[in-house]
Coordinates of N, CA and C in Angstrom, one line a residue:
M253 N -20.0 35.2 8.8 CA -19.1 36.2 9.4 C -19.5 36.5 10.8
N254 N -18.6 36.2 11.8 CA -18.9 36.4 13.2 C -17.7 36.8 13.9
K255 N -16.9 37.8 13.3 CA -15.7 38.2 13.9 C -16.0 39.4 14.8
R256 N -15.6 39.3 16.1 CA -15.8 40.3 17.0 C -14.5 41.0 17.4
P257 N -14.5 42.3 17.6 CA -13.3 43.0 18.0 C -13.1 42.7 19.5
P258 N -11.8 42.7 19.9 CA -11.5 42.4 21.4 C -12.2 43.4 22.3
L259 N -12.6 42.9 23.4 CA -13.4 43.8 24.3 C -12.5 44.3 25.5
F260 N -11.2 44.3 25.3 CA -10.3 44.8 26.3 C -10.6 46.3 26.7
F261 N -11.2 47.0 25.7 CA -11.5 48.4 25.9 C -12.6 48.7 26.8
L262 N -13.2 47.6 27.3 CA -14.3 47.8 28.2 C -13.9 48.0 29.7
M263 N -12.6 47.9 29.9 CA -12.0 48.1 31.2 C -12.5 49.4 31.8
P264 N -13.0 49.5 33.0 CA -13.5 50.7 33.5 C -12.5 51.9 33.5
T265 N -11.2 51.6 33.6 CA -10.2 52.6 33.7 C -10.1 53.4 32.4
L266 N -10.6 52.8 31.3 CA -10.6 53.5 30.0 C -11.8 54.3 29.7
I267 N -12.8 54.1 30.5 CA -14.1 54.7 30.2 C -14.0 56.2 30.3
A268 N -13.3 56.7 31.3 CA -13.3 58.1 31.5 C -12.2 58.8 30.7
A269 N -11.4 58.1 30.0 CA -10.3 58.6 29.3 C -10.7 59.2 27.9
S270 N -10.3 60.4 27.7 CA -10.4 61.0 26.4 C -11.8 61.1 25.8
V271 N -12.9 60.9 26.6 CA -14.2 60.9 26.0 C -14.9 62.3 26.3
Y272 N -14.2 63.1 27.1 CA -14.9 64.4 27.5 C -15.3 65.2 26.3
A273 N -14.5 65.1 25.2 CA -14.8 66.0 24.1 C -15.7 65.3 23.1
A274 N -16.1 64.1 23.3 CA -16.9 63.4 22.3 C -18.4 63.8 22.4
E275 N -19.0 63.8 21.2 CA -20.5 64.2 21.2 C -21.2 63.0 20.5
V276 N -22.3 62.6 21.2 CA -23.2 61.5 20.7 C -24.5 62.1 20.2
A277 N -24.8 61.9 19.0 CA -26.1 62.3 18.4 C -27.1 61.2 18.7
V278 N -28.2 61.6 19.4 CA -29.2 60.6 19.9 C -30.5 60.9 19.0
D279 N -30.9 59.9 18.2 CA -32.0 60.1 17.4 C -33.2 59.3 17.9
V280 N -34.3 59.9 18.1 CA -35.6 59.3 18.6 C -36.3 58.7 17.3
G281 N -36.4 57.4 17.2 CA -37.0 56.8 16.0 C -38.5 57.1 15.9
H282 N -38.9 57.3 14.7 CA -40.3 57.6 14.3 C -40.7 59.0 14.8
G283 N -42.0 59.3 14.9 CA -42.4 60.6 15.3 C -43.9 60.7 15.5
R284 N -44.4 61.9 15.6 CA -45.8 62.2 15.9 C -46.7 61.7 14.8
L285 N -46.3 61.9 13.6 CA -47.2 61.4 12.5 C -47.0 59.9 12.2
D286 N -45.8 59.4 12.2 CA -45.5 58.0 12.1 C -45.0 57.5 13.4
G287 N -45.9 56.9 14.2 CA -45.6 56.5 15.5 C -44.9 55.2 15.6
G288 N -44.7 54.5 14.5 CA -44.0 53.2 14.5 C -44.9 52.1 14.9
A289 N -44.3 51.1 15.5 CA -45.0 49.9 15.9 C -46.0 50.3 17.1
I290 N -47.0 49.4 17.2 CA -47.9 49.6 18.3 C -47.7 48.5 19.3
S291 N -47.7 48.8 20.6 CA -47.4 47.8 21.6 C -48.6 46.9 21.9
A292 N -48.3 45.9 22.7 CA -49.4 44.9 23.0 C -50.6 45.6 23.7
R293 N -50.3 46.7 24.3 CA -51.4 47.5 25.0 C -51.8 48.8 24.3
G294 N -51.3 48.9 23.1 CA -51.8 50.0 22.2 C -51.0 51.3 22.3
R295 N -49.8 51.3 22.8 CA -49.0 52.5 22.9 C -48.0 52.6 21.7
S296 N -47.8 53.8 21.2 CA -46.9 53.9 20.0 C -45.5 53.7 20.4
E297 N -44.7 53.2 19.4 CA -43.3 53.0 19.6 C -42.6 54.3 19.9
F298 N -43.1 55.4 19.2 CA -42.4 56.7 19.4 C -42.4 57.1 20.9
D299 N -43.5 56.8 21.6 CA -43.6 57.1 23.0 C -42.5 56.4 23.8
F300 N -42.3 55.1 23.5 CA -41.3 54.3 24.1 C -39.9 54.9 23.8
N301 N -39.7 55.2 22.5 CA -38.4 55.7 22.0 C -38.0 57.0 22.7
R302 N -39.0 57.9 22.8 CA -38.7 59.2 23.3 C -38.5 59.1 24.9
Q303 N -39.2 58.3 25.5 CA -39.0 58.2 27.0 C -37.6 57.6 27.3
F304 N -37.2 56.6 26.5 CA -35.9 56.0 26.8 C -34.8 57.0 26.4
A305 N -35.0 57.7 25.3 CA -34.0 58.6 24.9 C -33.7 59.7 25.9
E306 N -34.7 60.1 26.6 CA -34.5 61.1 27.7 C -33.6 60.5 28.8
V307 N -33.9 59.3 29.2 CA -33.1 58.7 30.2 C -31.7 58.4 29.7
F308 N -31.6 58.0 28.5 CA -30.3 57.7 27.9 C -29.4 59.0 27.8
A309 N -30.0 60.1 27.4 CA -29.3 61.4 27.3 C -28.7 61.8 28.6
A310 N -29.5 61.6 29.7 CA -29.0 61.9 31.0 C -27.8 61.0 31.4
A311 N -27.9 59.7 31.0 CA -26.8 58.8 31.3 C -25.5 59.2 30.6
L312 N -25.6 59.7 29.3 CA -24.5 60.2 28.6 C -23.9 61.4 29.2
A313 N -24.8 62.3 29.7 CA -24.3 63.5 30.3 C -23.5 63.2 31.6
Q314 N -23.9 62.2 32.3 CA -23.2 61.8 33.5 C -21.8 61.4 33.2
R315 N -21.5 61.0 32.0 CA -20.2 60.6 31.6 C -19.4 61.7 30.9
E316 N -20.0 62.9 31.0 CA -19.4 64.1 30.4 C -19.3 63.9 28.8
L317 N -20.2 63.2 28.3 CA -20.4 63.1 26.8 C -21.4 64.1 26.4
A318 N -21.1 64.9 25.4 CA -22.0 65.9 24.9 C -23.1 65.2 24.2
V319 N -24.3 65.7 24.2 CA -25.5 65.0 23.6 C -26.1 66.0 22.6
R320 N -26.3 65.5 21.4 CA -27.0 66.2 20.3 C -28.3 65.6 20.1
R321 N -29.4 66.3 20.5 CA -30.8 65.7 20.4 C -31.3 65.8 19.0
I322 N -31.8 64.7 18.5 CA -32.4 64.7 17.2 C -33.8 64.0 17.3
N323 N -34.8 64.8 16.8 CA -36.2 64.3 16.8 C -36.8 64.0 18.1
F324 N -36.4 64.7 19.2 CA -37.0 64.5 20.5 C -38.4 65.0 20.5
A325 N -38.7 66.0 19.6 CA -40.0 66.5 19.5 C -40.9 65.7 18.6
G326 N -40.3 64.8 17.8 CA -41.1 64.0 16.9 C -41.5 64.7 15.6
D327 N -40.8 65.7 15.2 CA -41.3 66.5 14.1 C -40.4 66.3 12.8
I328 N -39.5 65.4 12.8 CA -38.7 65.1 11.7 C -39.3 64.0 10.9
G329 N -39.8 64.3 9.7 CA -40.4 63.3 8.9 C -39.4 62.5 8.0
S330 N -38.3 63.2 7.6 CA -37.4 62.6 6.6 C -36.4 61.7 7.3
L331 N -36.2 60.5 6.9 CA -35.2 59.6 7.5 C -33.8 60.2 7.2
A332 N -33.6 60.7 6.0 CA -32.3 61.3 5.6 C -31.9 62.5 6.4
E333 N -32.9 63.2 6.9 CA -32.5 64.4 7.7 C -31.9 64.1 9.0
R334 N -32.2 62.9 9.6 CA -31.7 62.6 10.9 C -30.2 62.5 10.9
P335 N -29.6 61.7 10.0 CA -28.1 61.7 10.0 C -27.5 63.0 9.5
Q336 N -28.3 63.7 8.7 CA -27.8 65.1 8.3 C -27.7 66.0 9.5
Q337 N -28.6 65.9 10.4 CA -28.5 66.7 11.7 C -27.4 66.2 12.6
A338 N -26.9 65.0 12.4 CA -25.8 64.5 13.2 C -24.4 64.9 12.7
I339 N -24.3 65.5 11.6 CA -23.0 65.8 11.0 C -22.2 66.6 12.0
G340 N -20.9 66.2 12.2 CA -20.1 66.9 13.2 C -20.0 66.2 14.5
A341 N -21.0 65.4 14.8 CA -20.9 64.6 16.1 C -19.9 63.4 15.9
D342 N -19.6 62.7 16.9 CA -18.7 61.6 16.9 C -19.3 60.2 16.8
F343 N -20.6 60.2 17.2 CA -21.3 58.9 17.1 C -22.8 59.1 17.0
F344 N -23.5 58.3 16.3 CA -24.9 58.4 16.1 C -25.6 57.1 16.6
L345 N -26.6 57.3 17.5 CA -27.4 56.2 17.9 C -28.9 56.5 17.7
S346 N -29.5 55.6 16.9 CA -31.0 55.8 16.7 C -31.7 54.8 17.6
I347 N -32.6 55.3 18.4 CA -33.3 54.5 19.4 C -34.7 54.0 18.9
H348 N -34.9 52.7 19.0 CA -36.2 52.1 18.5 C -36.6 51.1 19.5
H349 N -37.8 50.6 19.3 CA -38.4 49.4 20.0 C -39.0 48.5 19.0
D350 N -38.9 47.2 19.2 CA -39.2 46.3 18.1 C -40.6 45.7 18.1
S351 N -41.0 45.1 17.0 CA -42.2 44.4 16.9 C -42.0 43.1 16.2
I352 N -42.9 42.5 15.5 CA -42.8 41.2 14.9 C -43.8 41.2 13.7
G353 N -43.6 40.3 12.8 CA -44.4 40.1 11.6 C -45.9 39.7 12.0
E354 N -46.8 40.1 11.2 CA -48.2 39.9 11.4 C -48.5 38.4 11.7
S355 N -47.9 37.5 10.9 CA -48.2 36.1 11.0 C -47.9 35.5 12.4
Y356 N -47.1 36.2 13.2 CA -46.7 35.7 14.5 C -47.5 36.3 15.6
L357 N -48.4 37.2 15.3 CA -49.2 37.8 16.3 C -50.4 37.0 16.7
Q358 N -50.8 37.2 18.0 CA -52.0 36.6 18.6 C -52.9 37.7 19.1
R359 N -54.2 37.4 19.3 CA -55.1 38.4 19.7 C -55.5 38.2 21.1
W360 N -55.7 39.4 21.8 CA -56.2 39.4 23.2 C -57.0 40.7 23.4
E361 N -57.7 40.7 24.5 CA -58.6 41.9 24.8 C -57.9 42.6 26.0
Q362 N -57.7 43.9 25.8 CA -57.1 44.8 26.8 C -58.0 46.0 26.9
D363 N -58.5 46.2 28.1 CA -59.4 47.4 28.4 C -60.5 47.5 27.4
G364 N -61.1 46.3 27.1 CA -62.3 46.3 26.2 C -62.0 46.4 24.7
E365 N -60.7 46.5 24.4 CA -60.3 46.5 23.0 C -59.5 45.3 22.6
E366 N -59.7 44.9 21.3 CA -58.9 43.8 20.8 C -57.5 44.3 20.4
M367 N -56.5 43.7 21.0 CA -55.1 44.0 20.7 C -54.3 42.8 20.2
T368 N -53.1 43.0 19.7 CA -52.3 41.9 19.3 C -51.0 41.9 20.1
Y369 N -50.5 40.6 20.2 CA -49.2 40.4 21.0 C -48.5 39.2 20.5
T370 N -47.3 39.0 21.0 CA -46.5 37.8 20.6 C -45.8 37.3 21.9
D371 N -45.6 36.0 21.9 CA -44.8 35.3 22.9 C -43.5 34.8 22.2
A372 N -43.3 35.0 20.9 CA -42.3 34.4 20.2 C -41.0 35.1 20.2
K373 N -41.0 36.4 20.5 CA -39.8 37.2 20.3 C -39.7 38.2 21.4
R374 N -38.5 38.4 22.0 CA -38.2 39.4 23.0 C -36.7 39.6 23.0
G375 N -36.2 40.7 23.6 CA -34.8 41.0 23.7 C -34.4 42.1 22.8
F376 N -33.1 42.6 23.1 CA -32.6 43.8 22.3 C -31.9 43.4 21.1
G377 N -31.7 44.3 20.2 CA -30.9 44.1 19.0 C -30.2 45.4 18.6
L378 N -29.0 45.2 18.0 CA -28.2 46.3 17.5 C -27.8 46.1 16.0
F379 N -27.9 47.2 15.3 CA -27.8 47.0 13.8 C -26.7 48.0 13.3
V380 N -25.9 47.5 12.4 CA -24.9 48.3 11.7 C -25.1 48.1 10.2
S381 N -24.6 49.1 9.4 CA -24.7 49.0 7.9 C -23.3 48.9 7.4
A382 N -23.0 47.9 6.5 CA -21.8 47.8 5.8 C -21.5 48.9 4.8
R383 N -22.6 49.7 4.6 CA -22.5 50.9 3.7 C -22.1 52.1 4.5
N384 N -22.0 52.1 5.8 CA -21.6 53.2 6.6 C -20.1 53.5 6.3
P385 N -19.7 54.8 6.2 CA -18.3 55.1 5.9 C -17.3 54.7 7.0
D386 N -17.8 54.4 8.2 CA -16.9 53.9 9.2 C -17.5 52.7 9.9
L387 N -17.5 51.6 9.1 CA -18.1 50.4 9.6 C -17.3 49.9 10.8
A388 N -16.0 50.0 10.8 CA -15.2 49.4 11.8 C -15.6 50.0 13.2
T389 N -15.7 51.3 13.3 CA -16.1 51.9 14.6 C -17.5 51.6 14.9
S390 N -18.4 51.6 13.9 CA -19.8 51.3 14.1 C -19.9 49.9 14.8
L391 N -19.2 49.0 14.2 CA -19.2 47.6 14.7 C -18.6 47.5 16.1
R392 N -17.5 48.1 16.3 CA -16.8 48.1 17.6 C -17.7 48.6 18.7
C393 N -18.4 49.8 18.4 CA -19.2 50.4 19.4 C -20.5 49.5 19.6
A394 N -21.1 48.9 18.6 CA -22.2 48.1 18.7 C -21.9 46.9 19.6
S395 N -20.7 46.3 19.3 CA -20.3 45.1 20.1 C -20.1 45.5 21.6
A396 N -19.5 46.7 21.8 CA -19.3 47.2 23.2 C -20.6 47.4 23.9
I397 N -21.6 48.0 23.2 CA -22.9 48.2 23.8 C -23.5 46.9 24.2
G398 N -23.5 45.9 23.2 CA -24.1 44.6 23.5 C -23.4 43.9 24.6
A399 N -22.1 44.0 24.7 CA -21.4 43.2 25.7 C -21.7 43.8 27.1
V400 N -21.8 45.1 27.2 CA -22.2 45.7 28.5 C -23.6 45.4 28.9
L401 N -24.5 45.4 27.9 CA -25.9 45.1 28.2 C -26.0 43.7 28.7
R402 N -25.3 42.7 28.1 CA -25.3 41.3 28.5 C -24.7 41.2 29.9
R403 N -23.7 41.9 30.2 CA -23.1 41.8 31.6 C -24.0 42.4 32.6
N404 N -25.0 43.2 32.2 CA -26.0 43.7 33.1 C -27.3 43.0 33.1
G405 N -27.3 41.8 32.5 CA -28.5 40.9 32.6 C -29.5 41.1 31.5
F406 N -29.2 41.9 30.5 CA -30.1 42.0 29.3 C -29.7 41.0 28.2
Q407 N -30.7 40.5 27.6 CA -30.5 39.4 26.6 C -30.8 39.9 25.2
P408 N -29.9 39.6 24.3 CA -30.2 39.9 22.9 C -31.2 38.9 22.3
S409 N -31.9 39.4 21.3 CA -32.9 38.5 20.6 C -32.2 37.8 19.4
P410 N -32.3 36.5 19.3 CA -31.7 35.8 18.2 C -32.6 35.8 17.0
W411 N -33.7 36.4 17.1 CA -34.8 36.4 16.0 C -34.2 37.0 14.8
H412 N -33.4 38.0 14.9 CA -32.9 38.8 13.7 C -32.1 37.9 12.8
G413 N -31.6 36.8 13.2 CA -30.9 35.9 12.4 C -31.7 35.3 11.3
R414 N -33.0 35.4 11.3 CA -33.9 34.9 10.3 C -33.8 35.8 9.0
T415 N -33.5 37.0 9.2 CA -33.5 38.0 8.1 C -32.2 38.8 7.9
H416 N -31.3 38.7 8.8 CA -30.1 39.6 8.8 C -28.9 38.7 9.0
L417 N -27.8 39.2 8.3 CA -26.5 38.5 8.5 C -25.9 38.9 9.9
V418 N -25.3 38.0 10.5 CA -24.8 38.2 11.8 C -23.5 39.0 11.7
A419 N -23.3 40.0 12.6 CA -22.1 40.7 12.7 C -21.3 40.3 14.0
D420 N -22.1 40.2 15.1 CA -21.6 39.7 16.4 C -22.7 39.1 17.1
G421 N -23.0 37.9 16.8 CA -24.2 37.2 17.3 C -24.3 37.2 18.9
E422 N -23.1 36.9 19.5 CA -23.1 36.8 20.9 C -23.6 38.1 21.6
N423 N -23.3 39.2 21.0 CA -23.6 40.5 21.6 C -24.8 41.2 20.9
G424 N -25.5 40.4 20.1 CA -26.8 40.9 19.5 C -26.6 41.9 18.4
V425 N -25.5 41.8 17.6 CA -25.3 42.8 16.5 C -25.5 42.2 15.2
W426 N -26.2 42.9 14.3 CA -26.6 42.3 13.0 C -26.4 43.4 11.9
Y427 N -26.2 42.9 10.7 CA -26.1 43.8 9.6 C -27.5 44.2 9.0
Y428 N -27.7 45.5 8.8 CA -28.9 45.9 8.2 C -28.4 47.1 7.2
D429 N -27.9 46.6 6.0 CA -27.2 47.6 5.2 C -28.0 48.7 4.6
N430 N -29.3 48.5 4.4 CA -30.1 49.5 3.7 C -30.9 50.4 4.6
L431 N -30.6 50.5 5.9 CA -31.2 51.4 6.8 C -30.7 52.8 6.5
V432 N -31.6 53.7 6.1 CA -31.1 55.1 5.7 C -30.4 55.8 6.8
V433 N -30.8 55.7 8.0 CA -30.2 56.4 9.1 C -28.8 55.9 9.4
L434 N -28.5 54.7 8.9 CA -27.1 54.2 9.1 C -26.2 54.4 7.9
Y435 N -26.7 54.1 6.7 CA -25.8 54.3 5.6 C -25.6 55.7 5.1
R436 N -26.6 56.6 5.4 CA -26.5 58.0 5.0 C -25.7 58.8 6.0
A437 N -25.4 58.2 7.2 CA -24.6 58.9 8.2 C -23.2 59.1 7.7
T438 N -22.5 60.2 8.1 CA -21.1 60.4 7.8 C -20.2 60.1 8.9
L439 N -20.8 59.5 9.9 CA -20.1 59.1 11.2 C -20.5 57.7 11.6
P440 N -19.8 57.1 12.5 CA -20.2 55.8 13.0 C -21.6 55.8 13.5
A441 N -22.4 54.8 13.1 CA -23.8 54.8 13.4 C -24.3 53.4 13.8
V442 N -25.2 53.4 14.8 CA -25.8 52.1 15.2 C -27.3 52.4 15.5
L443 N -28.1 51.4 15.1 CA -29.6 51.5 15.5 C -29.8 50.5 16.6
F444 N -30.4 50.9 17.7 CA -30.6 50.1 18.9 C -32.1 49.8 19.0
E445 N -32.5 48.5 19.0 CA -33.8 48.1 19.3 C -33.8 47.7 20.8
A446 N -34.4 48.5 21.7 CA -34.3 48.2 23.1 C -35.0 47.0 23.6
G447 N -36.1 46.6 22.8 CA -36.8 45.4 23.2 C -38.1 45.3 22.4
V448 N -38.9 44.3 22.6 CA -40.1 44.0 21.8 C -41.3 44.4 22.5
I449 N -41.9 45.5 22.0 CA -43.1 46.0 22.7 C -44.4 45.2 22.4
K450 N -44.3 44.3 21.4 CA -45.5 43.4 21.2 C -45.5 42.2 22.2
H451 N -44.4 42.0 22.9 CA -44.3 41.0 24.0 C -44.9 41.6 25.2
R452 N -45.9 41.0 25.8 CA -46.7 41.7 26.9 C -45.8 41.9 28.1
E453 N -45.0 40.9 28.5 CA -44.2 41.0 29.7 C -43.1 42.0 29.4
E454 N -42.4 41.9 28.3 CA -41.3 42.8 28.0 C -41.8 44.3 27.8
E455 N -43.0 44.5 27.3 CA -43.6 45.8 27.2 C -43.6 46.5 28.6
L456 N -44.1 45.8 29.6 CA -44.1 46.3 30.9 C -42.7 46.6 31.5
E457 N -41.8 45.7 31.2 CA -40.4 45.8 31.7 C -39.8 47.1 31.1
L458 N -40.1 47.3 29.8 CA -39.5 48.5 29.1 C -40.0 49.8 29.6
L459 N -41.2 49.8 30.3 CA -41.7 51.0 30.9 C -41.3 51.2 32.3
D460 N -40.6 50.3 32.9 CA -40.2 50.4 34.3 C -39.0 51.4 34.4
P461 N -39.1 52.4 35.2 CA -38.1 53.5 35.2 C -36.7 52.9 35.7
Q462 N -36.7 52.0 36.7 CA -35.4 51.5 37.2 C -34.8 50.7 36.1
R463 N -35.5 49.9 35.3 CA -34.9 49.1 34.3 C -34.5 50.0 33.1
Q464 N -35.2 51.0 32.8 CA -34.8 52.0 31.8 C -33.5 52.6 32.2
A465 N -33.3 53.0 33.5 CA -32.1 53.6 33.9 C -30.9 52.6 33.8
R466 N -31.1 51.3 34.2 CA -30.1 50.3 34.1 C -29.7 50.1 32.6
M467 N -30.6 50.0 31.7 CA -30.3 49.8 30.3 C -29.6 51.0 29.7
A468 N -30.1 52.2 30.0 CA -29.5 53.4 29.5 C -28.1 53.5 30.0
D469 N -27.8 53.2 31.3 CA -26.5 53.2 31.8 C -25.6 52.3 31.1
A470 N -26.1 51.1 30.8 CA -25.3 50.1 30.1 C -24.9 50.5 28.7
V471 N -25.9 51.1 28.0 CA -25.6 51.6 26.6 C -24.6 52.7 26.6
A472 N -24.8 53.6 27.5 CA -23.9 54.8 27.7 C -22.5 54.3 28.0
T473 N -22.4 53.3 28.9 CA -21.1 52.8 29.3 C -20.4 52.1 28.1
G474 N -21.1 51.4 27.3 CA -20.6 50.8 26.1 C -20.0 51.8 25.1
I475 N -20.8 52.9 24.9 CA -20.4 54.0 23.9 C -19.2 54.7 24.5
A476 N -19.2 55.0 25.8 CA -18.1 55.7 26.4 C -16.8 54.9 26.3
A477 N -16.9 53.6 26.5 CA -15.7 52.7 26.4 C -15.2 52.6 25.0
C478 N -16.1 52.5 24.0 CA -15.7 52.5 22.6 C -15.0 53.8 22.2
L479 N -15.6 54.9 22.6 CA -15.1 56.2 22.1 C -13.8 56.5 22.8
S480 N -13.5 55.9 24.0 CA -12.3 56.2 24.7 C -11.1 55.7 24.0
I481 N -11.3 54.7 23.1 CA -10.1 54.3 22.3 C -10.2 54.7 20.8
T482 N -11.2 55.5 20.5 CA -11.4 56.1 19.2 C -10.8 57.5 19.2
E483 N -10.0 57.8 18.2 CA -9.4 59.1 18.2 C -10.5 60.2 17.9
I484 N -10.7 61.1 18.8 CA -11.7 62.1 18.7 C -11.1 63.4 18.2
P485 N -11.5 63.9 17.1 CA -10.9 65.2 16.6 C -11.1 66.3 17.6
A486 N -10.1 67.2 17.7 CA -10.2 68.3 18.6 C -11.3 69.2 18.1
R487 N -12.0 69.8 19.1 CA -13.1 70.7 18.7 C -12.6 72.1 18.8
D488 N -13.1 73.0 18.0 CA -12.7 74.4 18.0 C -13.3 75.1 19.3

């Protein structure tokens, strides 16, 4: 299955239309106790997630999209609580950074410590769940995000095709049906892997403030474009 929705809604004239009332729930993946993956230089995934989430929240606000912050302090231990806190928002994005299986890792020394890295995998990935109650909007928004990222020079990783069914391979969108944060959500939901922190070059790129800003702007643009053609219920 590789059916993609038409991307006519990415026209800039649509981006500003009818999105002023929309609210995006931004979830920072992992937390202080479970830091997630460890980068090639020993930094926790949570640190990457939180840093990018701050930049991304600012990019959303520039588009007059309301932002609901979830787990920015890193104190939410329950996966189910994250989509629970998003109830009432219009869209849910969970921010992560990727790793790779142990068998693909190589060893190197960094600052006197033995670390692990990979040269086999890099690039972003977007995931949706067929168990989400609004798969159509989830998929449409994921494809929009991926399309804008690609137009801005970011490349999706084809690696996920080894373990996931393709939803929109050209734009880096894959099915991951059993992700709690996606299928337990009551609203359209996407999980975003910004890049592979086990890849030594990409790790440094993901820490670059200018690149973070460009990527955050692209993701926010994709969401704004998608929500501009999605009927947003009036807020009290």
